[in-house]
Amino acid sequence: MKYLDEYRDPAAAQRLLAEIRKTATRRWTLMEVCGGQTHSLLRHGIAAELEGTVELIHGPGCPVCVTSQVDIDFACELAQREDMILASFGDMLRVPGSERSLLDVRTAGGQVQVVYSPLDAVRLAQKNPQRQIVFFAVGFETTAPATALAVRQAERDGVQNFSLLVSHVRVQPAMESLVKTPDHRVQAFLAAGHVCTVMGYESYESFVERYQLPVVVTGFEPLDLLEGILACVRQLEQGQARLENCYARAVQAAGNRAARDLVQEIYQINDRTWRGFGVISRGGLELRPEWSHFDARLRFEKSELPVLENDACRSYDVMTGQLKPTDCPEFGKRCSPDSPLGAPMVSSEGACAAYYRYAMPVDHTT
Amino acid sequence: MTEREGKSQGGWQLNCPVSLRDYAECVTLAHGEGGRLSRKLIQDRILKILQPVASQSLDDSTRLPHSGQPLAMTTDSFVVTPLFFPGGDIGSLAIYGTVNDLAVSGARPRWLTLSLIIEEGLPLAVLERILESVARAAGETAVQVVAGDTKVVPRGAVDGLFINTAGVGELLEPVPPGPAQLQAGDELIVSGPLGQHGMAVMAVREELGIEPLPQSDSGSLYPAVEQLRLTLGTRIRCLRDATRGGVAAVLHEWAEVCGKTLSIEERTLPVTPEVRGISELLGLDPLHIANEGTMLLAVEQGVAAEAVAQLQMIPGMERASRIGVVRERGVAPVTVQRTLGAEQPLADPLGSPLPRIC
């Protein structure tokens, strides 16, 4: 943990805050792409410290928030079937589909098992040969290699009762879709460090060139974030748009070659529906045809239930930086972690949940 | 090898210490039917092991001596999985949990009841091992098991073994007045590192493969409470063992009762590297994780240093720490001052914490 403490040093943070304030001659609007960064910025009070200097807007970087309701509904349906166990990461459990969450289904007797890694789901299948185990494979490129590994392991061990409901999403197409909207407010991006750890950042070269926006690869600790913000502000002040890596201790230009190869071997890129965004071109991953025997969508028939979108939730506006969570008329009123209207409030990485958790509430008693 | 010996040699046995391959007998439904087998189970196994700490009467109820002191009573149920975890097991946990509820209420634990709800198929050797742990913990905390019950339920109805207890203790003067009496300026203290028990259980239950494993803090709080009572007396406002929901849940409960703001500082929170590591990995907050031998206490303004010094002399409480202060009610009932200086509301735990995806 000493390694982390170095990146949480209060004195160094104050120096960087001062440097950012000194460098900025006007108020700049930066988007942090990843939900983990949103939480860190709010938890450590960085967003509040920079108010008036830098406006931090929160991007689409919470894979749980953008998982489509159709997929959650299908997962719920599978969990209710006899002789089946739906395995999922914990933070997917509370996210509502059209009507119910996996937690609701579990309470009603459905088989939902929390796992900590996709390989746990393979082990679950080996321990329960009489049941079908479906792993709800959610996440960005960060978690895709681990689920790819699970597929390869299941193949190697001849595990017949294991399959994946793949809902992996790709972060860069979402950024592209965002900057193509005419009214977007992003002046620079803090790129998601974890995703770049796997995928590298070479592919951002053409992105920066095309859209003329600075992209700075940024980590998650306070000093990482402050250095990333400072790098963005410096570029903006100098009228530049470059790709920079401020997370060099974890991220290489080419990423993690072995993990990338694994993802390449098991998945192919597809168009994917993002919750709140609609279909994003090349925005997801699906199993390659040679691995389709692990595809739960092909293995199990899905009933065609209508998807009931909740129009009270303005998740799209929040996840594109158009609306600050605390400015949403439902925030803290009809929408709270106890009774969320949409995924950004219920997911542990969601922007609304971050504000609910870390922003000091307004005193209504005085 | 005892658990403590195992610990001292640097390696924990994560599974049941009794080899399941070697056991010859299991608890069957017939053991719970009230006939000869039931009597044999109670007399030859349970009472034999609990003999040093248990009333040997098989009457329908037990008479308790009356010392003239007011009594405090509590009840609790223990459903932990796995039954054995680093730092303890369900047997000692049942004793410590009950004893601690009495201790933090200002009572000296005296008597308790022990009800075993056993899943058919539980190896008798496992049951015996747990009862030995009950006997050890009861002996250590000087409580007597005065009544008990045994039920056997079909396979799948419970997870191995559930234990229910009721505990009775004698209230000793001065009894801490409780959270309603909290005043602005009062100081908040925790008696040890946060989240040890919850993380120890989670790490083995979910086979997280963490090295070194967090150790449960399961243990008796009575010696610490007694020490504080003798040295601080009426300067203690309230005490609470921070079990499910962790320290955050206790802070919220107290804030609601007293109508003040309880404000803590992140940099003062004692957390072991193991617990901190898992928390970082899974996106959990040690303030929300369960403890079993760690308490939160509030003392009068200016008393914290003395209270912390007293606690730090007690084995297992070397990391006792003053963590915050009571203030007049602000906009949030509980706040935490983060390391970089930001003051934020501390979330009231919502259900069980769920690990994040990445």
XYZ file of C-alpha atoms in Angstrom:
724
model
C 0.000 0.000 0.000
C 2.982 2.289 0.320
C 2.908 2.329 -3.449
C -0.554 3.876 -3.356
C 0.143 6.235 -0.456
C 2.763 7.975 -2.562
C -0.018 8.952 -4.952
C -2.220 10.282 -2.154
C 0.236 12.651 -0.545
C -1.738 15.743 0.567
C 1.182 18.187 0.205
C 1.971 17.041 -3.339
C -1.737 17.241 -4.192
C -1.894 20.830 -2.947
C 1.131 21.726 -5.079
C -0.517 20.280 -8.179
C -3.815 22.016 -7.419
C -1.969 25.316 -7.134
C -0.153 24.650 -10.408
C -3.429 23.917 -12.205
C -5.006 27.102 -10.841
C -1.950 29.107 -11.875
C -1.850 27.613 -15.384
C -5.528 28.030 -16.259
C -6.377 31.473 -17.582
C -9.974 30.477 -18.205
C -12.331 27.707 -17.153
C -11.770 24.498 -19.113
C -14.144 21.576 -19.450
C -12.555 18.137 -19.207
C -14.232 14.775 -19.397
C -12.978 11.845 -17.389
C -14.072 8.780 -19.265
C -13.973 6.195 -16.515
C -16.424 5.797 -13.642
C -13.561 4.851 -11.335
C -11.985 8.229 -12.035
C -15.302 9.989 -11.358
C -15.453 8.350 -7.955
C -11.857 9.188 -7.155
C -12.280 12.849 -8.225
C -15.293 13.241 -5.959
C -14.069 11.082 -3.090
C -10.857 13.048 -2.768
C -12.632 16.361 -3.249
C -10.668 17.229 -6.404
C -13.733 18.241 -8.420
C -14.760 20.660 -5.664
C -11.215 22.037 -5.256
C -11.064 22.912 -8.945
C -14.485 24.487 -9.183
C -14.207 27.658 -11.245
C -10.895 26.522 -12.774
C -11.734 23.225 -14.393
C -15.164 21.754 -14.863
C -14.988 17.985 -14.727
C -17.760 16.261 -16.615
C -18.385 12.602 -16.369
C -18.181 10.309 -19.333
C -19.803 7.046 -20.327
C -17.186 5.003 -18.497
C -19.252 2.783 -16.275
C -19.828 -0.546 -18.046
C -22.511 -1.505 -15.566
C -24.431 1.712 -16.304
C -24.394 1.207 -20.055
C -25.308 -2.493 -20.097
C -28.522 -2.686 -22.068
C -31.775 -3.467 -20.349
C -32.348 -6.236 -22.904
C -29.243 -8.021 -21.628
C -30.207 -7.543 -17.976
C -33.724 -8.810 -18.727
C -32.263 -11.890 -20.419
C -29.912 -12.473 -17.479
C -32.899 -12.241 -15.118
C -34.817 -14.675 -17.271
C -31.942 -17.167 -17.306
C -31.547 -16.946 -13.541
C -35.141 -18.070 -13.133
C -34.789 -21.183 -15.252
C -34.544 -24.540 -13.603
C -31.114 -26.153 -13.470
C -29.366 -22.885 -14.233
C -27.133 -20.517 -12.285
C -26.466 -16.984 -13.488
C -23.022 -15.848 -12.328
C -22.251 -12.143 -12.179
C -19.967 -9.537 -10.665
C -21.501 -8.016 -7.547
C -22.183 -4.525 -8.828
C -24.399 -5.840 -11.629
C -26.883 -7.254 -9.124
C -28.688 -4.071 -8.166
C -29.020 -2.592 -11.658
C -32.620 -2.743 -12.791
C -33.554 -4.153 -16.190
C -36.952 -3.220 -17.595
C -38.649 -4.141 -14.375
C -36.379 -6.136 -12.112
C -32.771 -6.490 -11.045
C -30.864 -9.718 -10.549
C -31.150 -9.081 -6.819
C -34.960 -9.030 -7.145
C -34.806 -12.281 -9.086
C -32.585 -13.875 -6.461
C -34.968 -12.807 -3.692
C -37.806 -14.439 -5.638
C -35.899 -17.734 -5.769
C -33.748 -17.304 -8.887
C -30.227 -18.676 -8.929
C -27.794 -15.763 -8.985
C -24.256 -16.255 -7.780
C -21.750 -13.436 -7.213
C -18.287 -14.281 -8.520
C -15.042 -12.349 -8.243
C -13.497 -13.543 -11.475
C -14.776 -15.233 -14.635
C -12.639 -18.268 -13.761
C -14.742 -18.648 -10.613
C -17.725 -19.126 -12.928
C -15.900 -21.921 -14.774
C -15.141 -23.562 -11.422
C -18.798 -23.165 -10.484
C -19.700 -25.065 -13.659
C -17.243 -27.826 -12.798
C -18.681 -28.119 -9.299
C -22.280 -28.197 -10.592
C -22.227 -30.476 -13.640
C -25.996 -30.928 -13.514
C -26.585 -27.181 -13.966
C -25.942 -24.729 -16.759
C -23.747 -21.828 -15.615
C -24.076 -18.570 -17.535
C -21.527 -15.874 -16.792
C -22.798 -12.334 -17.370
C -19.670 -10.940 -19.049
C -19.861 -7.202 -18.460
C -17.079 -4.661 -18.623
C -14.754 -2.661 -20.856
C -11.576 -3.968 -22.438
C -10.285 -4.187 -18.856
C -12.306 -7.268 -18.002
C -12.563 -8.766 -21.507
C -9.206 -10.612 -21.278
C -10.290 -12.345 -18.060
C -13.523 -13.588 -19.624
C -11.556 -14.648 -22.708
C -9.315 -16.671 -20.424
C -12.380 -18.299 -18.869
C -13.589 -19.349 -22.325
C -10.226 -20.858 -23.166
C -10.068 -22.661 -19.827
C -13.595 -24.050 -20.237
C -12.647 -25.277 -23.721
C -9.430 -26.855 -22.467
C -11.187 -28.623 -19.598
C -14.129 -29.683 -21.751
C -16.640 -27.836 -19.579
C -19.924 -28.287 -21.440
C -22.238 -26.505 -19.001
C -20.578 -23.079 -19.129
C -21.491 -20.185 -21.384
C -21.275 -16.392 -21.518
C -23.832 -13.673 -21.916
C -21.345 -11.258 -23.476
C -22.046 -7.578 -22.848
C -18.526 -6.239 -23.194
C -18.283 -2.673 -24.435
C -15.441 -0.710 -26.064
C -14.642 2.698 -24.735
C -13.176 4.545 -27.721
C -16.225 4.204 -30.014
C -18.317 5.738 -27.231
C -15.926 8.698 -27.047
C -16.201 9.055 -30.820
C -19.975 8.929 -30.761
C -19.919 11.607 -28.083
C -17.665 14.079 -29.875
C -19.690 13.655 -33.050
C -22.725 15.164 -31.354
C -22.764 18.849 -32.304
C -23.478 20.204 -28.815
C -20.868 18.257 -26.895
C -18.936 20.251 -24.278
C -15.710 18.255 -24.082
C -12.491 20.238 -24.538
C -10.118 17.442 -23.504
C -10.297 13.842 -22.347
C -8.763 12.077 -19.389
C -8.545 8.618 -20.982
C -9.316 5.614 -18.777
C -6.057 4.259 -17.392
C -7.279 0.722 -16.752
C -8.521 0.266 -20.298
C -5.232 1.617 -21.665
C -3.325 -0.822 -19.454
C -4.791 -3.557 -21.628
C -5.310 -1.849 -24.982
C -2.487 0.693 -24.944
C -3.019 4.164 -26.343
C -1.730 3.993 -29.908
C -5.247 4.034 -31.276
C -5.829 7.479 -29.746
C -3.294 9.032 -32.142
C -5.800 9.140 -34.984
C -8.579 10.130 -32.578
C -6.635 13.193 -31.456
C -5.805 14.057 -35.037
C -9.391 13.726 -36.249
C -11.115 15.612 -33.456
C -8.321 17.966 -32.352
C -8.927 17.320 -28.684
C -6.183 16.589 -26.143
C -6.280 13.048 -24.774
C -4.271 12.319 -21.629
C -4.024 8.769 -20.311
C -4.698 9.083 -16.588
C -4.655 6.840 -13.529
C -6.972 6.754 -10.548
C -5.123 8.044 -7.529
C -5.385 11.735 -6.597
C -1.928 12.632 -7.872
C -2.501 10.658 -11.090
C -5.699 12.586 -11.711
C -4.185 15.946 -10.867
C -1.233 15.335 -13.183
C -3.639 14.314 -15.958
C -5.718 17.440 -15.416
C -2.623 19.648 -15.391
C -1.405 18.085 -18.650
C -4.807 18.769 -20.290
C -4.882 22.357 -19.033
C -1.338 23.011 -20.285
C -2.215 21.724 -23.754
C -5.430 23.729 -23.875
C -3.684 26.901 -22.749
C -1.080 26.400 -25.465
C -3.728 25.662 -28.063
C -2.424 22.158 -28.583
C -4.136 18.803 -29.012
C -1.750 15.943 -28.301
C -1.824 12.468 -26.908
C -0.008 12.196 -23.569
C 0.540 9.381 -21.137
C 0.449 10.457 -17.486
C 0.065 6.875 -16.253
C 3.392 5.542 -17.452
C 3.882 3.327 -14.420
C 1.002 1.117 -15.613
C 0.422 1.864 -19.295
C 2.588 1.106 -22.320
C 1.871 2.462 -25.804
C 0.996 -0.996 -27.097
C -0.797 -2.048 -23.923
C -0.573 -5.612 -22.728
C 0.207 -7.632 -25.828
C -0.768 -10.997 -24.340
C -4.122 -9.663 -23.150
C -4.804 -7.985 -26.480
C -4.003 -11.198 -28.343
C -6.333 -13.103 -26.090
C -9.163 -10.647 -26.697
C -8.444 -10.837 -30.428
C -8.516 -14.623 -30.354
C -11.852 -14.963 -28.570
C -13.856 -11.878 -29.574
C -14.761 -9.836 -32.593
C -15.987 -6.269 -32.657
C -19.705 -5.672 -33.129
C -22.212 -2.845 -32.982
C -23.754 -2.739 -29.548
C -26.683 -1.094 -27.847
C -25.521 1.032 -24.945
C -28.094 1.847 -22.329
C -29.096 5.458 -22.764
C -27.008 5.873 -25.940
C -28.639 3.541 -28.449
C -26.523 1.545 -30.889
C -22.857 2.526 -30.945
C -21.036 1.474 -34.078
C -18.226 -0.969 -33.220
C -19.091 -0.282 -29.566
C -18.987 -3.869 -28.282
C -17.411 -7.292 -28.373
C -18.996 -10.638 -29.184
C -17.628 -14.166 -29.322
C -16.026 -15.171 -32.620
C -17.935 -17.844 -34.570
C -15.388 -20.504 -33.579
C -16.250 -19.868 -29.920
C -19.994 -19.486 -30.421
C -20.683 -22.756 -28.604
C -20.022 -20.681 -25.457
C -22.576 -18.035 -26.457
C -25.556 -18.104 -24.081
C -27.613 -16.118 -26.587
C -27.303 -18.973 -29.064
C -27.523 -21.738 -26.504
C -30.684 -20.561 -24.752
C -33.772 -19.185 -26.370
C -34.900 -15.797 -25.187
C -38.523 -14.811 -24.765
C -39.371 -11.641 -26.641
C -40.421 -9.369 -23.813
C -40.932 -5.685 -24.464
C -38.271 -3.436 -22.982
C -39.794 -0.775 -20.797
C -37.424 2.169 -20.862
C -37.618 4.404 -17.848
C -37.907 7.880 -19.308
C -37.604 9.629 -15.934
C -33.871 8.820 -15.874
C -31.719 11.273 -17.798
C -28.753 8.938 -17.816
C -27.737 9.890 -21.376
C -27.448 13.563 -20.409
C -25.417 12.625 -17.356
C -23.104 10.222 -19.168
C -22.397 12.719 -21.944
C -21.641 15.571 -19.586
C -24.731 17.581 -20.525
C -26.234 17.339 -17.083
C -24.515 17.401 -13.717
C -26.102 14.680 -11.560
C -26.994 17.163 -8.824
C -28.843 19.321 -11.406
C -31.143 16.439 -12.374
C -34.608 17.239 -11.014
C -34.956 13.700 -9.686
C -31.553 13.560 -7.940
C -31.962 12.777 -4.268
C -35.726 13.043 -4.556
C -37.318 10.228 -6.555
C -33.864 8.874 -7.401
C -31.435 7.599 -4.771
C -29.397 4.426 -4.275
C -32.351 3.055 -2.274
C -34.723 3.564 -5.215
C -32.712 4.345 -8.349
C -34.415 5.499 -11.512
C -31.484 4.434 -13.628
C -28.134 2.729 -13.681
C -25.867 5.752 -12.980
C -27.424 5.940 -9.523
C -27.371 2.245 -8.746
C -24.017 1.195 -10.129
C -21.107 1.598 -7.735
C -19.158 3.287 -10.565
C -22.056 5.494 -11.689
C -21.699 9.276 -11.766
C -24.973 9.901 -9.914
C -24.033 7.416 -7.195
C -20.684 9.202 -6.830
C -22.389 12.562 -6.290
C -24.947 11.035 -3.960
C -22.187 9.466 -1.949
C -19.603 12.215 -1.824
C -21.294 15.573 -2.384
C -22.309 17.339 0.788
C -26.098 17.485 0.848
C -27.945 20.772 0.967
C -29.434 21.455 4.360
C -33.185 21.758 3.912
C -33.859 22.195 7.615
C -32.685 25.793 7.851
C -2.834 -28.217 16.685
C -4.904 -25.379 18.089
C -5.855 -22.381 15.992
C -3.520 -20.150 17.969
C -0.624 -22.550 17.413
C -1.484 -22.636 13.740
C -1.481 -18.889 13.642
C 1.868 -18.617 15.361
C 3.391 -20.912 12.779
C 2.297 -18.523 10.111
C -0.229 -20.673 8.303
C -3.977 -20.843 8.599
C -5.969 -23.935 7.887
C -8.706 -22.507 5.734
C -10.998 -25.477 5.661
C -12.495 -27.308 8.550
C -9.578 -28.503 10.660
C -11.179 -31.951 10.912
C -10.522 -34.079 7.867
C -13.907 -34.897 6.411
C -12.540 -38.112 4.962
C -11.724 -39.422 8.420
C -15.001 -38.847 10.164
C -17.059 -41.888 10.891
C -20.267 -40.290 12.079
C -22.550 -37.505 11.063
C -25.488 -35.812 12.695
C -28.668 -37.411 11.385
C -32.295 -36.356 11.575
C -32.729 -39.086 14.203
C -30.380 -37.138 16.480
C -33.033 -34.460 16.624
C -36.054 -36.651 17.264
C -35.884 -36.525 21.043
C -35.251 -40.233 21.640
C -32.248 -42.213 22.757
C -29.997 -40.825 20.033
C -30.882 -37.265 21.001
C -30.050 -37.951 24.639
C -26.784 -39.594 23.638
C -25.872 -36.633 21.454
C -26.570 -34.172 24.259
C -24.966 -36.141 27.054
C -22.031 -37.830 25.336
C -21.070 -35.059 22.976
C -22.467 -31.668 23.894
C -22.551 -31.674 27.698
C -19.312 -33.604 27.895
C -17.486 -30.911 25.979
C -19.275 -27.978 27.591
C -18.966 -29.508 31.068
C -16.548 -26.879 32.456
C -18.805 -23.998 31.469
C -22.312 -25.453 31.369
C -25.078 -26.236 33.774
C -25.444 -30.026 33.715
C -29.143 -29.946 34.410
C -31.474 -31.270 31.748
C -34.516 -29.647 33.343
C -36.835 -27.506 31.280
C -35.342 -24.358 32.734
C -32.452 -23.264 34.905
C -32.672 -21.220 38.103
C -30.307 -18.260 38.193
C -28.939 -16.742 41.400
C -30.042 -13.179 42.043
C -27.328 -10.804 43.205
C -29.546 -7.760 43.491
C -27.929 -6.083 40.492
C -30.173 -4.987 37.617
C -29.890 -7.397 34.707
C -29.338 -6.850 30.990
C -30.461 -9.383 28.420
C -29.660 -9.885 24.753
C -30.156 -12.434 21.987
C -28.321 -13.114 18.766
C -28.113 -15.646 15.949
C -24.976 -16.750 14.153
C -25.146 -17.978 10.575
C -21.591 -17.484 9.348
C -20.245 -19.388 6.334
C -17.693 -20.930 6.422
C -17.972 -22.336 9.960
C -14.194 -21.938 10.407
C -12.409 -18.794 9.272
C -9.017 -17.187 9.932
C -9.150 -15.951 13.491
C -12.145 -17.918 14.712
C -15.154 -20.119 14.110
C -18.911 -20.009 14.604
C -18.651 -21.405 18.148
C -16.381 -18.785 19.659
C -18.111 -16.127 17.549
C -21.454 -17.011 19.166
C -19.980 -16.558 22.634
C -18.010 -13.387 21.903
C -20.880 -11.836 19.961
C -23.301 -12.330 22.837
C -20.813 -11.332 25.505
C -19.919 -8.181 23.595
C -23.542 -7.096 23.264
C -23.769 -7.245 27.045
C -20.362 -5.683 27.666
C -21.008 -2.583 25.558
C -24.318 -2.150 27.371
C -22.364 -1.834 30.608
C -23.108 -5.332 31.874
C -20.835 -8.074 33.145
C -21.768 -11.152 31.085
C -22.890 -14.011 33.353
C -25.161 -16.553 31.696
C -26.181 -17.565 28.242
C -28.254 -20.092 26.366
C -27.054 -21.993 23.354
C -29.356 -23.350 20.655
C -27.854 -25.422 17.895
C -29.694 -25.805 14.607
C -27.730 -28.467 12.794
C -27.927 -29.536 9.164
C -28.323 -33.255 8.757
C -24.982 -34.678 7.636
C -22.741 -32.356 9.661
C -19.839 -34.509 10.837
C -19.985 -35.041 14.593
C -16.278 -34.308 14.711
C -16.964 -30.831 13.282
C -19.692 -30.257 15.839
C -17.348 -31.314 18.611
C -14.617 -29.030 17.375
C -17.050 -26.105 17.423
C -18.306 -27.016 20.900
C -14.725 -27.123 22.152
C -14.350 -23.607 20.833
C -17.595 -22.596 22.602
C -16.249 -24.045 25.846
C -12.926 -22.232 25.468
C -14.529 -18.868 24.719
C -17.102 -19.227 27.494
C -14.359 -20.150 29.966
C -12.242 -17.213 28.899
C -15.127 -14.766 29.293
C -16.419 -16.368 32.534
C -19.953 -16.959 31.297
C -21.945 -20.058 32.069
C -24.062 -21.881 29.491
C -27.239 -22.421 31.487
C -29.658 -23.791 28.909
C -29.533 -25.178 25.441
C -31.449 -26.786 22.648
C -30.558 -28.968 19.695
C -32.521 -29.251 16.467
C -31.538 -31.191 13.399
C -33.020 -30.036 10.103
C -32.951 -31.692 6.653
C -29.986 -31.179 4.363
C -30.161 -27.776 2.692
C -32.371 -26.130 5.362
C -29.370 -24.480 7.018
C -25.753 -24.103 5.998
C -24.031 -26.651 8.267
C -24.843 -25.133 11.625
C -26.671 -22.101 12.936
C -26.341 -21.023 16.548
C -28.796 -18.913 18.518
C -27.945 -17.487 21.915
C -29.520 -15.443 24.644
C -27.264 -13.753 27.153
C -27.862 -12.265 30.578
C -25.462 -9.979 32.410
C -25.381 -7.830 35.537
C -25.346 -4.099 34.985
C -22.443 -2.426 36.750
C -22.366 1.197 37.825
C -21.663 3.499 36.161
C -23.685 2.346 33.151
C -22.752 4.376 30.036
C -25.635 6.774 29.421
C -25.965 5.953 25.708
C -25.939 7.882 22.429
C -28.861 10.138 23.364
C -26.462 11.911 25.754
C -23.815 12.706 23.145
C -22.693 16.342 23.348
C -20.882 18.555 20.852
C -17.165 18.205 21.554
C -17.357 14.569 22.650
C -14.637 12.462 21.089
C -14.980 9.266 19.044
C -12.617 6.311 19.353
C -12.300 2.889 17.719
C -10.657 0.106 19.664
C -8.845 -1.562 16.746
C -8.400 -1.969 12.996
C -11.574 -1.835 10.896
C -13.254 -4.522 8.837
C -11.115 -7.451 9.949
C -13.904 -9.961 10.513
C -15.929 -9.209 7.396
C -12.865 -9.348 5.176
C -11.525 -12.542 6.790
C -14.821 -14.323 6.165
C -15.188 -12.928 2.656
C -11.630 -13.813 1.678
C -12.080 -17.501 2.539
C -15.735 -17.839 1.539
C -15.095 -16.364 -1.889
C -11.656 -17.987 -2.208
C -10.101 -14.643 -3.104
C -6.589 -16.081 -2.932
C -5.278 -13.194 -0.841
C -1.921 -13.585 0.931
C -1.591 -12.932 3.796
C -5.213 -13.488 4.742
C -6.961 -10.948 6.934
C -7.636 -12.320 10.413
C -10.981 -11.910 12.138
C -10.923 -9.701 15.219
C -13.439 -12.021 16.908
C -12.846 -11.746 20.647
C -14.249 -10.490 23.927
C -14.625 -6.768 24.527
C -15.441 -7.194 28.210
C -11.885 -6.750 29.565
C -11.572 -3.476 27.631
C -14.960 -2.220 28.752
C -14.166 -3.129 32.357
C -10.827 -1.328 32.160
C -12.484 1.794 30.740
C -15.246 1.680 33.347
C -12.683 1.553 36.148
C -10.482 4.333 34.782
C -12.917 6.666 33.017
C -16.165 5.953 34.846
C -18.840 8.469 33.975
C -16.712 10.141 31.336
C -17.727 7.398 28.860
C -20.828 8.415 26.905
C -21.546 5.259 24.936
C -20.049 2.097 23.519
C -21.054 -0.200 20.682
C -19.529 -3.234 19.011
C -19.352 -2.371 15.321
C -20.682 -5.589 13.798
C -22.795 -5.741 10.618
C -22.666 -2.470 8.730
C -19.339 -1.697 10.406
C -18.391 1.546 12.107
C -20.428 3.536 9.561
C -23.675 1.879 10.668
C -22.989 2.645 14.350
C -22.111 6.269 13.570
C -25.368 6.695 11.660
C -27.396 5.089 14.401
C -25.853 7.337 17.060
C -26.242 10.441 14.890
C -29.920 9.677 14.465
C -30.436 9.186 18.200
C -28.556 12.315 19.340
C -29.433 14.640 16.445
C -25.806 15.796 16.160
C -23.207 15.374 13.405
C -20.550 12.751 14.000
C -17.441 13.744 12.119
C -14.473 11.458 11.560
C -11.077 11.858 9.902
C -9.968 9.337 7.295
C -6.254 9.622 8.112
C -6.828 8.445 11.698
C -8.749 5.272 10.833
C -6.779 2.151 11.740
C -6.856 -0.373 8.873
C -4.464 -3.278 8.304
C -2.653 -3.537 4.951
C -4.575 -6.750 4.141
C -7.989 -5.203 4.679
C -6.972 -2.042 2.906
C -5.675 -4.040 -0.052
C -8.872 -6.049 -0.489
C -10.966 -2.921 -0.025
C -9.052 -1.138 -2.780
C -9.356 -4.161 -5.030
C -13.076 -4.650 -4.603
C -14.130 -1.036 -4.167
C -15.354 -1.560 -0.609
C -15.001 0.800 2.345
C -13.558 -0.684 5.577
C -15.941 1.618 7.464
C -18.809 -0.487 6.094
C -17.296 -3.902 6.787
C -18.269 -5.991 9.824
C -16.131 -6.288 12.945
C -16.554 -8.783 15.775
C -14.147 -7.618 18.466
C -13.822 -3.939 17.681
C -15.970 -1.249 19.245
C -16.739 2.379 18.741
C -16.851 4.526 21.837
C -17.627 8.133 22.595
C -16.056 9.897 25.564
C -16.287 13.377 27.011
C -14.221 16.119 25.438
C -10.575 15.922 26.469
C -10.704 12.290 27.541
C -9.788 10.611 24.263
C -6.027 10.476 24.840
C -6.475 8.738 28.188
C -9.055 6.315 26.788
C -6.857 5.445 23.801
C -3.866 4.903 26.114
C -5.955 2.535 28.274
C -7.168 0.599 25.249
C -3.723 0.328 23.702
C -2.528 -1.610 26.752
C -5.078 -4.350 26.032
C -3.867 -7.162 23.739
C -5.389 -6.766 20.263
C -6.211 -3.096 20.808
C -2.746 -1.670 20.231
C -4.101 0.288 17.276
C -6.964 1.946 19.164
C -7.347 5.440 17.805
C -9.266 8.671 18.239
C -11.111 9.008 14.954
C -13.311 12.062 15.287
C -15.578 14.333 17.196
C -19.259 15.094 17.806
C -20.483 18.447 16.483
C -23.725 20.347 16.400
C -25.839 19.020 13.551
C -24.666 20.205 10.133
C -26.089 19.231 6.785
C -25.080 15.560 7.038
C -25.491 13.258 10.053
C -22.066 11.643 9.595
C -19.127 13.185 7.771
C -15.638 12.059 6.933
C -12.687 14.355 6.384
C -10.757 12.835 3.498
C -6.979 12.726 3.441
C -6.706 15.653 1.018
C -8.992 17.763 3.187
C -12.458 17.452 1.650
C -15.295 16.891 4.108
C -17.936 14.551 2.760
C -21.013 12.783 4.005
C -20.343 9.184 4.993
C -22.832 6.803 3.398
C -25.118 4.762 5.600
C -24.493 1.191 4.433
C -27.181 -0.064 2.083
C -27.544 -3.816 2.402
C -24.436 -5.906 2.079
C -21.515 -4.356 0.221
C -21.133 -5.693 -3.323
C -17.735 -5.862 -4.994
C -17.254 -3.770 -8.096
C -16.412 -4.977 -11.547
C -13.063 -3.293 -12.165
